[in-house]
Coordinates of C-alpha atoms in Angstrom, one line a residue:
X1 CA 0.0 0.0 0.0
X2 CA 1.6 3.3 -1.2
X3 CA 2.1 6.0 1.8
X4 CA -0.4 9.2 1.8
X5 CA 1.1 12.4 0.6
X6 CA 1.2 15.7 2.5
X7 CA 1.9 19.0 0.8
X8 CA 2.9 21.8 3.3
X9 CA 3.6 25.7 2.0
X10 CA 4.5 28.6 4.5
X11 CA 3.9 31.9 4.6
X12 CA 5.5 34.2 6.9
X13 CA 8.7 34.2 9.9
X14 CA 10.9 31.9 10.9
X15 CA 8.6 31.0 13.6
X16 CA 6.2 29.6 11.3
X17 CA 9.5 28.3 9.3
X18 CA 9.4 26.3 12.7
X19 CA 6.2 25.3 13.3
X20 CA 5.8 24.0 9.6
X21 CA 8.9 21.6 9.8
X22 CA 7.7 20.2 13.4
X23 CA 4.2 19.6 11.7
X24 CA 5.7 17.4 8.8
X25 CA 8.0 16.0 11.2
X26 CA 4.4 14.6 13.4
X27 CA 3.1 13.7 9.3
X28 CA 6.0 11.5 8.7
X29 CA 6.1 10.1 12.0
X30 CA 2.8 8.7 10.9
X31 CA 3.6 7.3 7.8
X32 CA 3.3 9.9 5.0
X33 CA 5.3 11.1 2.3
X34 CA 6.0 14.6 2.2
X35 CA 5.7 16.2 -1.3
X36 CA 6.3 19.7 -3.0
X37 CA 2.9 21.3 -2.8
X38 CA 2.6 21.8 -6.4
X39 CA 2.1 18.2 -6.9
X40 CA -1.0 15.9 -6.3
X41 CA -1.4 15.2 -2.5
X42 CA -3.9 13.6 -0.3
X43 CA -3.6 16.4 2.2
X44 CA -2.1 20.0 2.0
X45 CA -1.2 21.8 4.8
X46 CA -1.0 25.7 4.7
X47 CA 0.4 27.4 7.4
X48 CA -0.8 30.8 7.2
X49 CA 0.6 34.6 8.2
X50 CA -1.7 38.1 9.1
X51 CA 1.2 40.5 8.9
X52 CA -0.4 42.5 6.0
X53 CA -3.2 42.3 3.8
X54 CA -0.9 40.4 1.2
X55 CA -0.7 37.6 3.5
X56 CA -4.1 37.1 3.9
X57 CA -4.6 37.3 -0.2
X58 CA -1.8 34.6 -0.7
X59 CA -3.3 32.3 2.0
X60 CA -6.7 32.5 0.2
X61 CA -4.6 32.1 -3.5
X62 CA -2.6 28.5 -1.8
X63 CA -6.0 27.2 -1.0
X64 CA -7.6 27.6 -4.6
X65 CA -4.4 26.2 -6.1
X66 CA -4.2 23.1 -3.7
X67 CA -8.5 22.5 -4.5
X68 CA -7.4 22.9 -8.1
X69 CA -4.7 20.1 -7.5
X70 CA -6.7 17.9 -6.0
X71 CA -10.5 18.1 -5.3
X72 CA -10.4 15.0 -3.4
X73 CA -8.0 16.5 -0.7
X74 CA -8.1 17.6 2.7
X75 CA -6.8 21.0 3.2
X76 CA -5.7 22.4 6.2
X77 CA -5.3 25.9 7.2
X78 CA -3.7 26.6 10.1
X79 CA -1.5 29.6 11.9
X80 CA -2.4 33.3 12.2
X81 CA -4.7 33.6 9.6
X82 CA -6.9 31.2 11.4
X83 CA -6.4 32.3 14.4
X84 CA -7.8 35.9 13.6
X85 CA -10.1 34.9 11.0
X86 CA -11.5 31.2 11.4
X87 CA -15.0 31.9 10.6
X88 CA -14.0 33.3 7.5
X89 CA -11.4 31.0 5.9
X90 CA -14.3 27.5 6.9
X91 CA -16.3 29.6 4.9
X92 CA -13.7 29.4 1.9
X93 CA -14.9 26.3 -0.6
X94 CA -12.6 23.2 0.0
X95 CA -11.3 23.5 3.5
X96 CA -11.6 20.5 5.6
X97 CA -9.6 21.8 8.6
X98 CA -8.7 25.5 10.5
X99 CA -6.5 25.2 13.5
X100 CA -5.5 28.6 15.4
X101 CA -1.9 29.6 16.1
X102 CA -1.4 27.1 19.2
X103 CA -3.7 24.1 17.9
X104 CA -1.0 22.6 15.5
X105 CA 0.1 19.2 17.4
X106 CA -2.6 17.6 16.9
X107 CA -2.9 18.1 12.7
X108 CA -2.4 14.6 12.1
X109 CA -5.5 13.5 14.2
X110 CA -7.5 16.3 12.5
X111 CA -6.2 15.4 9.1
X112 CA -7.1 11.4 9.4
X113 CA -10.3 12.0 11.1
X114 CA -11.1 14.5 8.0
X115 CA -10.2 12.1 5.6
X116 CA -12.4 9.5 7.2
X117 CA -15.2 11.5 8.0
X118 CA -15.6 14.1 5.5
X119 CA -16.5 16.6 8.6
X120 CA -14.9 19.8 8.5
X121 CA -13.0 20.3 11.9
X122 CA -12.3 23.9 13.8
X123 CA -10.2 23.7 16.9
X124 CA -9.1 28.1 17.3
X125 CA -7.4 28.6 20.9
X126 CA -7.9 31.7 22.3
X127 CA -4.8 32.7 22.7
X128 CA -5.4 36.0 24.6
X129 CA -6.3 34.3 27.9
X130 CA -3.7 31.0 27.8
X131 CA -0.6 31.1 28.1
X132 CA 0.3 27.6 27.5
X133 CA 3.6 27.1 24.6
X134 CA 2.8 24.6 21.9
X135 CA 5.3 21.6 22.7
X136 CA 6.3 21.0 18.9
X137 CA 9.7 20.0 18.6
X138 CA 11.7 19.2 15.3
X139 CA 14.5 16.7 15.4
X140 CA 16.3 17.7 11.9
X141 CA 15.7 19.8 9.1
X142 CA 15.7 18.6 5.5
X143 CA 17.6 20.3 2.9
X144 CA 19.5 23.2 5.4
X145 CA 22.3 24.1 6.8
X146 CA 20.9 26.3 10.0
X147 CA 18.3 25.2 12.2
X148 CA 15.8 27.0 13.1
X149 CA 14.7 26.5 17.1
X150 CA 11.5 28.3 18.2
X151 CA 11.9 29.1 21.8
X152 CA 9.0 31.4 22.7
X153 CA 5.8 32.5 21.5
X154 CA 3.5 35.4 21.3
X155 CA 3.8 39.3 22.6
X156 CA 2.4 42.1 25.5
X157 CA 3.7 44.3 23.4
X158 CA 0.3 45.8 21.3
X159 CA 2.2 47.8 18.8
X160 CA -0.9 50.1 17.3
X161 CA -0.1 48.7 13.9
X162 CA 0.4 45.1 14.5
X163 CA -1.7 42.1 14.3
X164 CA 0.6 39.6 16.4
X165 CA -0.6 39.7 19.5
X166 CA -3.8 39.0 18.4
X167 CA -2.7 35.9 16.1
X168 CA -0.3 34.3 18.4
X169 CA -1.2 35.5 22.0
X170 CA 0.6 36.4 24.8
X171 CA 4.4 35.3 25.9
X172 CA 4.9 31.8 26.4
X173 CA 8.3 30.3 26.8
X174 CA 9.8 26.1 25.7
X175 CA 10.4 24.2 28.7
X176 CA 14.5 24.7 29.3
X177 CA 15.2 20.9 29.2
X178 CA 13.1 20.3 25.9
X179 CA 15.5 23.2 24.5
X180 CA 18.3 21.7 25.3
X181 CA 17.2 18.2 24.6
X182 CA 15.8 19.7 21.0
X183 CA 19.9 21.4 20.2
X184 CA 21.6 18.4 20.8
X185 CA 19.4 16.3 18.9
X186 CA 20.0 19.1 16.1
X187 CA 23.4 18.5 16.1
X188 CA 23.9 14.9 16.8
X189 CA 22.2 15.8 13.4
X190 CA 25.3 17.9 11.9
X191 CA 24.0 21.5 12.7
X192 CA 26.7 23.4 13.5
X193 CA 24.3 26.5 13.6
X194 CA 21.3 27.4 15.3
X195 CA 18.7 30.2 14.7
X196 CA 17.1 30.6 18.2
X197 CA 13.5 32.3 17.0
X198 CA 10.6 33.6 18.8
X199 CA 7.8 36.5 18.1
X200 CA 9.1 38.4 21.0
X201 CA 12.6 36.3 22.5
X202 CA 13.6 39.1 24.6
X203 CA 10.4 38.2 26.8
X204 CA 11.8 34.4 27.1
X205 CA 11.7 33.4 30.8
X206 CA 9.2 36.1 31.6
X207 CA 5.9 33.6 31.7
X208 CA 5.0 32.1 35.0
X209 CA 6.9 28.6 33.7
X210 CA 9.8 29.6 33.3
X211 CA 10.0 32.1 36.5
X212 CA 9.5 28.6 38.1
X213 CA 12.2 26.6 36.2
X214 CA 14.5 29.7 37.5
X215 CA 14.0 29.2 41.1
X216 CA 14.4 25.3 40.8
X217 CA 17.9 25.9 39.6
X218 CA 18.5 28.3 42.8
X219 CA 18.2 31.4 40.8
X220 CA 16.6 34.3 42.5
X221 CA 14.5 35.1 39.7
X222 CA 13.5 33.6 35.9
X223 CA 15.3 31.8 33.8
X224 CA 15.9 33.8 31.0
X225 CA 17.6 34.2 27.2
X226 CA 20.8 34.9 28.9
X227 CA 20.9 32.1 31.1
X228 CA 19.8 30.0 28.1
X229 CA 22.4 31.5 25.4
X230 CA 25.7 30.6 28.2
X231 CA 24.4 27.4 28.8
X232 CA 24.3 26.6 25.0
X233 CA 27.4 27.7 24.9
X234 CA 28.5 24.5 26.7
X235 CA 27.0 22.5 24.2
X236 CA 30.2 20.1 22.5
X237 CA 29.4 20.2 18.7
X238 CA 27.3 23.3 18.5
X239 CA 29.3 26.1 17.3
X240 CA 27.1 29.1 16.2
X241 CA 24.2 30.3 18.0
X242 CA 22.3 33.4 16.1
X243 CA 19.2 35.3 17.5
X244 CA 16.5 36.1 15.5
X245 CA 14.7 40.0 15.7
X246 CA 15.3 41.1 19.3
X247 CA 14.0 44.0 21.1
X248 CA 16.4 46.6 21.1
X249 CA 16.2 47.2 24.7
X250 CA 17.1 44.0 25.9
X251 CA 20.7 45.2 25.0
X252 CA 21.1 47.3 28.6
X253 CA 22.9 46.8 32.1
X254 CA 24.7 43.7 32.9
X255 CA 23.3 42.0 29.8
X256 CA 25.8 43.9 27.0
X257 CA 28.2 42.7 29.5
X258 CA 27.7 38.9 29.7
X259 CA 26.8 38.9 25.7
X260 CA 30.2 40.5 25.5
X261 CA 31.3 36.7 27.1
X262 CA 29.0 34.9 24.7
X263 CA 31.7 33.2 22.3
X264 CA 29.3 31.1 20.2
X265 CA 27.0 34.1 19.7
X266 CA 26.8 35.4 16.1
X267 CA 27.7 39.0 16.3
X268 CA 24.8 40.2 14.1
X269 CA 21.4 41.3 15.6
X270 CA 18.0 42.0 14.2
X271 CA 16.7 45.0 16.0
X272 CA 13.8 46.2 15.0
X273 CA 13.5 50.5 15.0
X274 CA 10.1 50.8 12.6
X275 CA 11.4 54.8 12.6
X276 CA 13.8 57.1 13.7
X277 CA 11.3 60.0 14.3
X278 CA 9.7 59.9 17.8
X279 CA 6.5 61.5 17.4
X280 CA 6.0 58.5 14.9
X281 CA 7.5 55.9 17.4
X282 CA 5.0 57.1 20.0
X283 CA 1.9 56.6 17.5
X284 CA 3.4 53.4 17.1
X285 CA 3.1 52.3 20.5
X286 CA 7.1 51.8 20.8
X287 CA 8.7 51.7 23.6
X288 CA 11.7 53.9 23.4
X289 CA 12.8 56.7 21.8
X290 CA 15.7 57.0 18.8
X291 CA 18.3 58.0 21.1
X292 CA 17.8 54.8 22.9
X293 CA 18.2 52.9 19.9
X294 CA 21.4 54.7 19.0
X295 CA 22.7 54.6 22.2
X296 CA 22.0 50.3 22.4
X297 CA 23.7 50.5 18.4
X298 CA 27.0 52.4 20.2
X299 CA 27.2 50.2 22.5
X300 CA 27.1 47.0 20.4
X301 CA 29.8 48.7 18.3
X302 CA 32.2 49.5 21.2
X303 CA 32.4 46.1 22.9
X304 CA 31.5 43.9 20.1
X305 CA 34.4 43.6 17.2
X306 CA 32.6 43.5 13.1
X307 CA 29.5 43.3 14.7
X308 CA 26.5 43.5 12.0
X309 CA 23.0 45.1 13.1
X310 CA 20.3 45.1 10.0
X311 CA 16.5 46.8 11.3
X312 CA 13.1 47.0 9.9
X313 CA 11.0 50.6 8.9
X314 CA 8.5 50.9 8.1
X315 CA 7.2 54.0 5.7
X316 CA 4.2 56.0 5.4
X317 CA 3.0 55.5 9.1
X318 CA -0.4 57.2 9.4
X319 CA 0.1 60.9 10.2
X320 CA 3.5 60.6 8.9
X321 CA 4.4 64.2 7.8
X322 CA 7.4 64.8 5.6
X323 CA 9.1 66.0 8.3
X324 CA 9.1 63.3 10.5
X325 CA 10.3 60.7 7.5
X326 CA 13.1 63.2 6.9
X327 CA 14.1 62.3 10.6
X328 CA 14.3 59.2 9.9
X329 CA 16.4 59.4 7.0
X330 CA 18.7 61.2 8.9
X331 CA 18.9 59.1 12.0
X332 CA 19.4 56.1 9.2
X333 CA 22.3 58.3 7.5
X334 CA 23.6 59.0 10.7
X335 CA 23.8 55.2 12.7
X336 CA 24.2 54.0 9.0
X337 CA 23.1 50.3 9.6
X338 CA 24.5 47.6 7.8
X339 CA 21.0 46.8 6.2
X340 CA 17.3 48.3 6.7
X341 CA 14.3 46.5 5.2
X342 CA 11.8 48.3 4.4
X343 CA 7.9 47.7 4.6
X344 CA 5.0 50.3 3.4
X345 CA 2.4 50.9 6.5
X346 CA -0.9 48.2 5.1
X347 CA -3.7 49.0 7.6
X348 CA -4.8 46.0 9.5
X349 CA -8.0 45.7 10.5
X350 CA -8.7 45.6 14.0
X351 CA -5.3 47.4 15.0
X352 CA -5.4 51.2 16.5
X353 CA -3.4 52.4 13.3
X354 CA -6.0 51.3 11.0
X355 CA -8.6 54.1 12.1
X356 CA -5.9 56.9 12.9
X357 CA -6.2 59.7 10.6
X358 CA -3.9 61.4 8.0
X359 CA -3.3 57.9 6.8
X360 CA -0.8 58.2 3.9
X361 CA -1.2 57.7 0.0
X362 CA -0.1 55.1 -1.6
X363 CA 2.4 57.2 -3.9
X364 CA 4.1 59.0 -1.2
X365 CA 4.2 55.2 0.8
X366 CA 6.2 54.4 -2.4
X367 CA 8.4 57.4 -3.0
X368 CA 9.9 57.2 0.8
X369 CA 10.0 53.4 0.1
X370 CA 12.3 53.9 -2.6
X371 CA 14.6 56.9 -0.9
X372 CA 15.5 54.4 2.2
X373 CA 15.9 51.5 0.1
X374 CA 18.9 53.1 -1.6
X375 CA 20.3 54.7 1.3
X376 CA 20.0 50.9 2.8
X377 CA 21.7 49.8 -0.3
X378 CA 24.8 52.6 0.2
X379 CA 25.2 51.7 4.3
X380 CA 25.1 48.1 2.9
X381 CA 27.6 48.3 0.5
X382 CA 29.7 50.6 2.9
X383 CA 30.2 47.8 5.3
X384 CA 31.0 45.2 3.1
X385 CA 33.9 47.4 1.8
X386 CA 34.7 47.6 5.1
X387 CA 35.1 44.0 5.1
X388 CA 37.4 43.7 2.1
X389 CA 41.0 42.6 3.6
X390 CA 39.5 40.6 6.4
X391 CA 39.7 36.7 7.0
X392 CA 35.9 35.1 8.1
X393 CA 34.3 31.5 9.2
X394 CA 32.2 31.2 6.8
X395 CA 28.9 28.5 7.1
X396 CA 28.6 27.0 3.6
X397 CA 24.9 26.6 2.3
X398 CA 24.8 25.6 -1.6
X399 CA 27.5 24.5 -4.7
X400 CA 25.9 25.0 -8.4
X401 CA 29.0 23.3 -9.2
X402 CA 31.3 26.1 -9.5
X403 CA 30.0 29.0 -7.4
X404 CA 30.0 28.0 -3.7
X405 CA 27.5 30.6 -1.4
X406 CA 27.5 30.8 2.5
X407 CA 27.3 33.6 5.2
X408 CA 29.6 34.9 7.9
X409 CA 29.5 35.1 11.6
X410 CA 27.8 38.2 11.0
X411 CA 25.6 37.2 8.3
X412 CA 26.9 38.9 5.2
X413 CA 27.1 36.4 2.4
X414 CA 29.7 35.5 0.8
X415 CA 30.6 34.0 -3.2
X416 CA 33.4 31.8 -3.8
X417 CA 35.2 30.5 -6.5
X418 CA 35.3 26.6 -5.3
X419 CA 35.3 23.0 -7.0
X420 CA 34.3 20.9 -4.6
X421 CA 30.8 21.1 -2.3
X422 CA 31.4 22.5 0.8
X423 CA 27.8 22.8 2.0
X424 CA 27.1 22.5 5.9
X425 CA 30.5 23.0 6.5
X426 CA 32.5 26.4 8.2
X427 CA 35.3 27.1 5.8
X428 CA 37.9 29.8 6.2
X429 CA 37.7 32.6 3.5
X430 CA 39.7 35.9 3.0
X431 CA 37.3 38.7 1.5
X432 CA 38.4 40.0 -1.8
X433 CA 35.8 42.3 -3.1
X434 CA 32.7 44.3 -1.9
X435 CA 29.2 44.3 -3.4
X436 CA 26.1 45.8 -2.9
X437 CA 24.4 42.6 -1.2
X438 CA 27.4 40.4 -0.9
X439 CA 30.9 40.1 -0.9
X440 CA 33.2 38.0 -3.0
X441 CA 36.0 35.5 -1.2
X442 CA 38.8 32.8 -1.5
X443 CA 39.5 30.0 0.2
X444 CA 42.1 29.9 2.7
X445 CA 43.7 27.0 3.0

């Protein structure tokens, strides 16, 4: 008897990255094939994200496409999208099965039962009032070079733009031991590098659980992200840790000192700014001011050697004036990150943002869109020269046969000439020349 086929497509973070790989890790456990979703399956799986309008369109466009493929199938919808909007996507012809954010384990139970039944099947958490981490775990990763390792959930923060709190619900933290279980099963796998994700990691430790697991190990208080980064570090096998996007304020005190200590920690941080004008920051609902962000970016700088730091903006904030998005050109110019990625304010529904007024036209979104974009591509391309002359580990991630493509300890990727296939492993390269979005290297032998 031939195995049922599952078809999985994400949308979205890394967390979802995550959460997708642990769901066709449970789907293989049980005896299915995983295929590429554009191919006939007996169940597709489609992990949705709310972020912006667009990702609610694409959702909607995966599900016609996977109906198309096969009429017979049982779709699943699960993730943000559901959890926001579940009436409305059971509503959409052909889906068998919406599960919320934090209702994912049990997809293979909802799947087969489907498939037996021909019931459609709605299990939506609300996440507001639980606090309760989904336990999904994933053992090994097929066809990368980094793991990804999801180690807390959801946000307090209630940005007035943002949907995430809503979609994935307050903070929740992974048991400690099932972290560290999960990373050495990772690398008795052959990661050498870890991504360490969450929606909001700077709160890991700060949920009741983990307050607890704190004062079982004789700690006076939580057991937190630090405490969880040095005892990775102790990890034989394991030799790069990165952080995904971190709150910029978690880099204060005694914590820029004991990161400082952190020798397995990739020196490159995701902090997220959204603007460098505080009147805009403020209608954003964020929680510092730009000087505070520049003085956390200074003080990365001065006690951590080539250290990268890349942010997000986003443009065309309702009530920006042109005033305010000339401030934050000129904070950028002036801190002159190594990379800023841009977004264009899309109103979500439900979020304080969406009904503020002055809300900005779509031409100007794109005009201030395009003016960071190239100053982001200048500061880029101004630290990569920087670069040129200096030797870097380098974590290999694909060969085309000549052309071998892989990214330093602080994530700038590199291009080298090379005839054999050095994928997965950390190879020593001198960099030759700078470009806009990478660099070119050798091999050092």
């Amino acid at each position: 008897m031939k195995p049922l086929k599952v078809a999985l497509e994400t949308l979205g973070c890394r967390v979802n990255i995550y959460d997708s790989e642990a769901m066709m890790e449970l789907f293989r456990a049980d005896g299915y094939e995983v295929v590429a979703f554009n191919l006939k399956a007996d169940v597709y799986v489609i992990n949705t994200c709310t972020v912006t309008n667009m990702g609610d369109r694409k959702s909607r466009q995966l599900i016609s496409r996977a109906r198309r493929k096969n009429p017979e199938a049982v779709i699943c919808v699960v993730g943000c999208y559901s959890q926001v909007a579940p009436e409305e996507i059971a509503a959409l012809e052909g889906v068998d099965i919406v599960l919320g954010s934090r209702n994912k384990l049990r997809i293979v139970e909802f799947a087969n039962r489907s498939r037996a039944t021909g019931e459609q099947l709605i299990e939506v958490t609300d996440v507001l009032t639980s606090q309760e981490f989904e336990p999904l775990e994933v053992r090994d990763y097929k066809d990368h070079t980094r793991a990804f390792l999801k180690i807390q959930d959801g946000c307090n923060r209630f940005c007035s733009y943002c949907m995430i709190p809503y979609a994935r619900g307050g903070i929740s933290s992974k048991d400690r031991q099932q972290v560290l279980e999960e990373v050495h099963e990772l690398v008795d796998h052959g990661f050498k590098e870890i991504i360490l994700s969450g929606i909001h990691i700077a709160s890991y430790g700060m949920d009741k659980a983990s307050k607890e697991a704190g004062l079982l190990l004789g700690k006076d208080r939580g057991y937190d992200l630090l405490d969880l980064l040095e005892e990775l570090e102790t990890v034989e096998g394991l030799l790069r840790i990165r952080i995904g996007s971190i709150e910029p304020m978690f880099f204060q005190g005694e914590r820029l000192a004991r990161i400082k200590r952190l020798k397995k920690l990739c020196p490159h941080f995701h902090l997220s700014l959204q603007s460098g004008s505080d009147s805009v920051l403020k209608r954003m609902n964020r929680r510092y001011t730009a000087s505070d962000y520049e003085k956390v970016v200074n003080a990365l700088r001065r006690e951590i050697p080539d250290v990268s730091i890349t942010t997000d903006v986003i443009v065309g904030f309702p009530g920006e004036t042109k005033e305010e998005h000339q401030e934050t050109v000129s904070f950028l110019e002036r801190i002159a990150l190594t990379k800023t990625h841009i977004f264009k304010y899309s109103p979500r529904q439900g979020t304080p943002a969406a009904s503020m007024p002055n809300q900005v036209h779509g031409t100007i979104k794109e005009e201030r869109s395009r003016e960071l974009q190239s100053l982001s591509n200048k500061n880029e391309e101004s630290f990569h020269r920087g670069m040129v002359g200096q030797d870097h580990q380098v974590l290999m991630e694909r060969w085309d046969g000549q052309l071998a493509k892989g990214f330093t300890e602080n994530f700038v990727e590199v291009e080298i000439e090379a005839k054999e296939d050095f994928s997965g492993e950390i190879i020593n390269c001198s960099i030759m020349e700078a470009k806009t979005h990478s660099v070119k290297g050798r091999l050092r032998q």
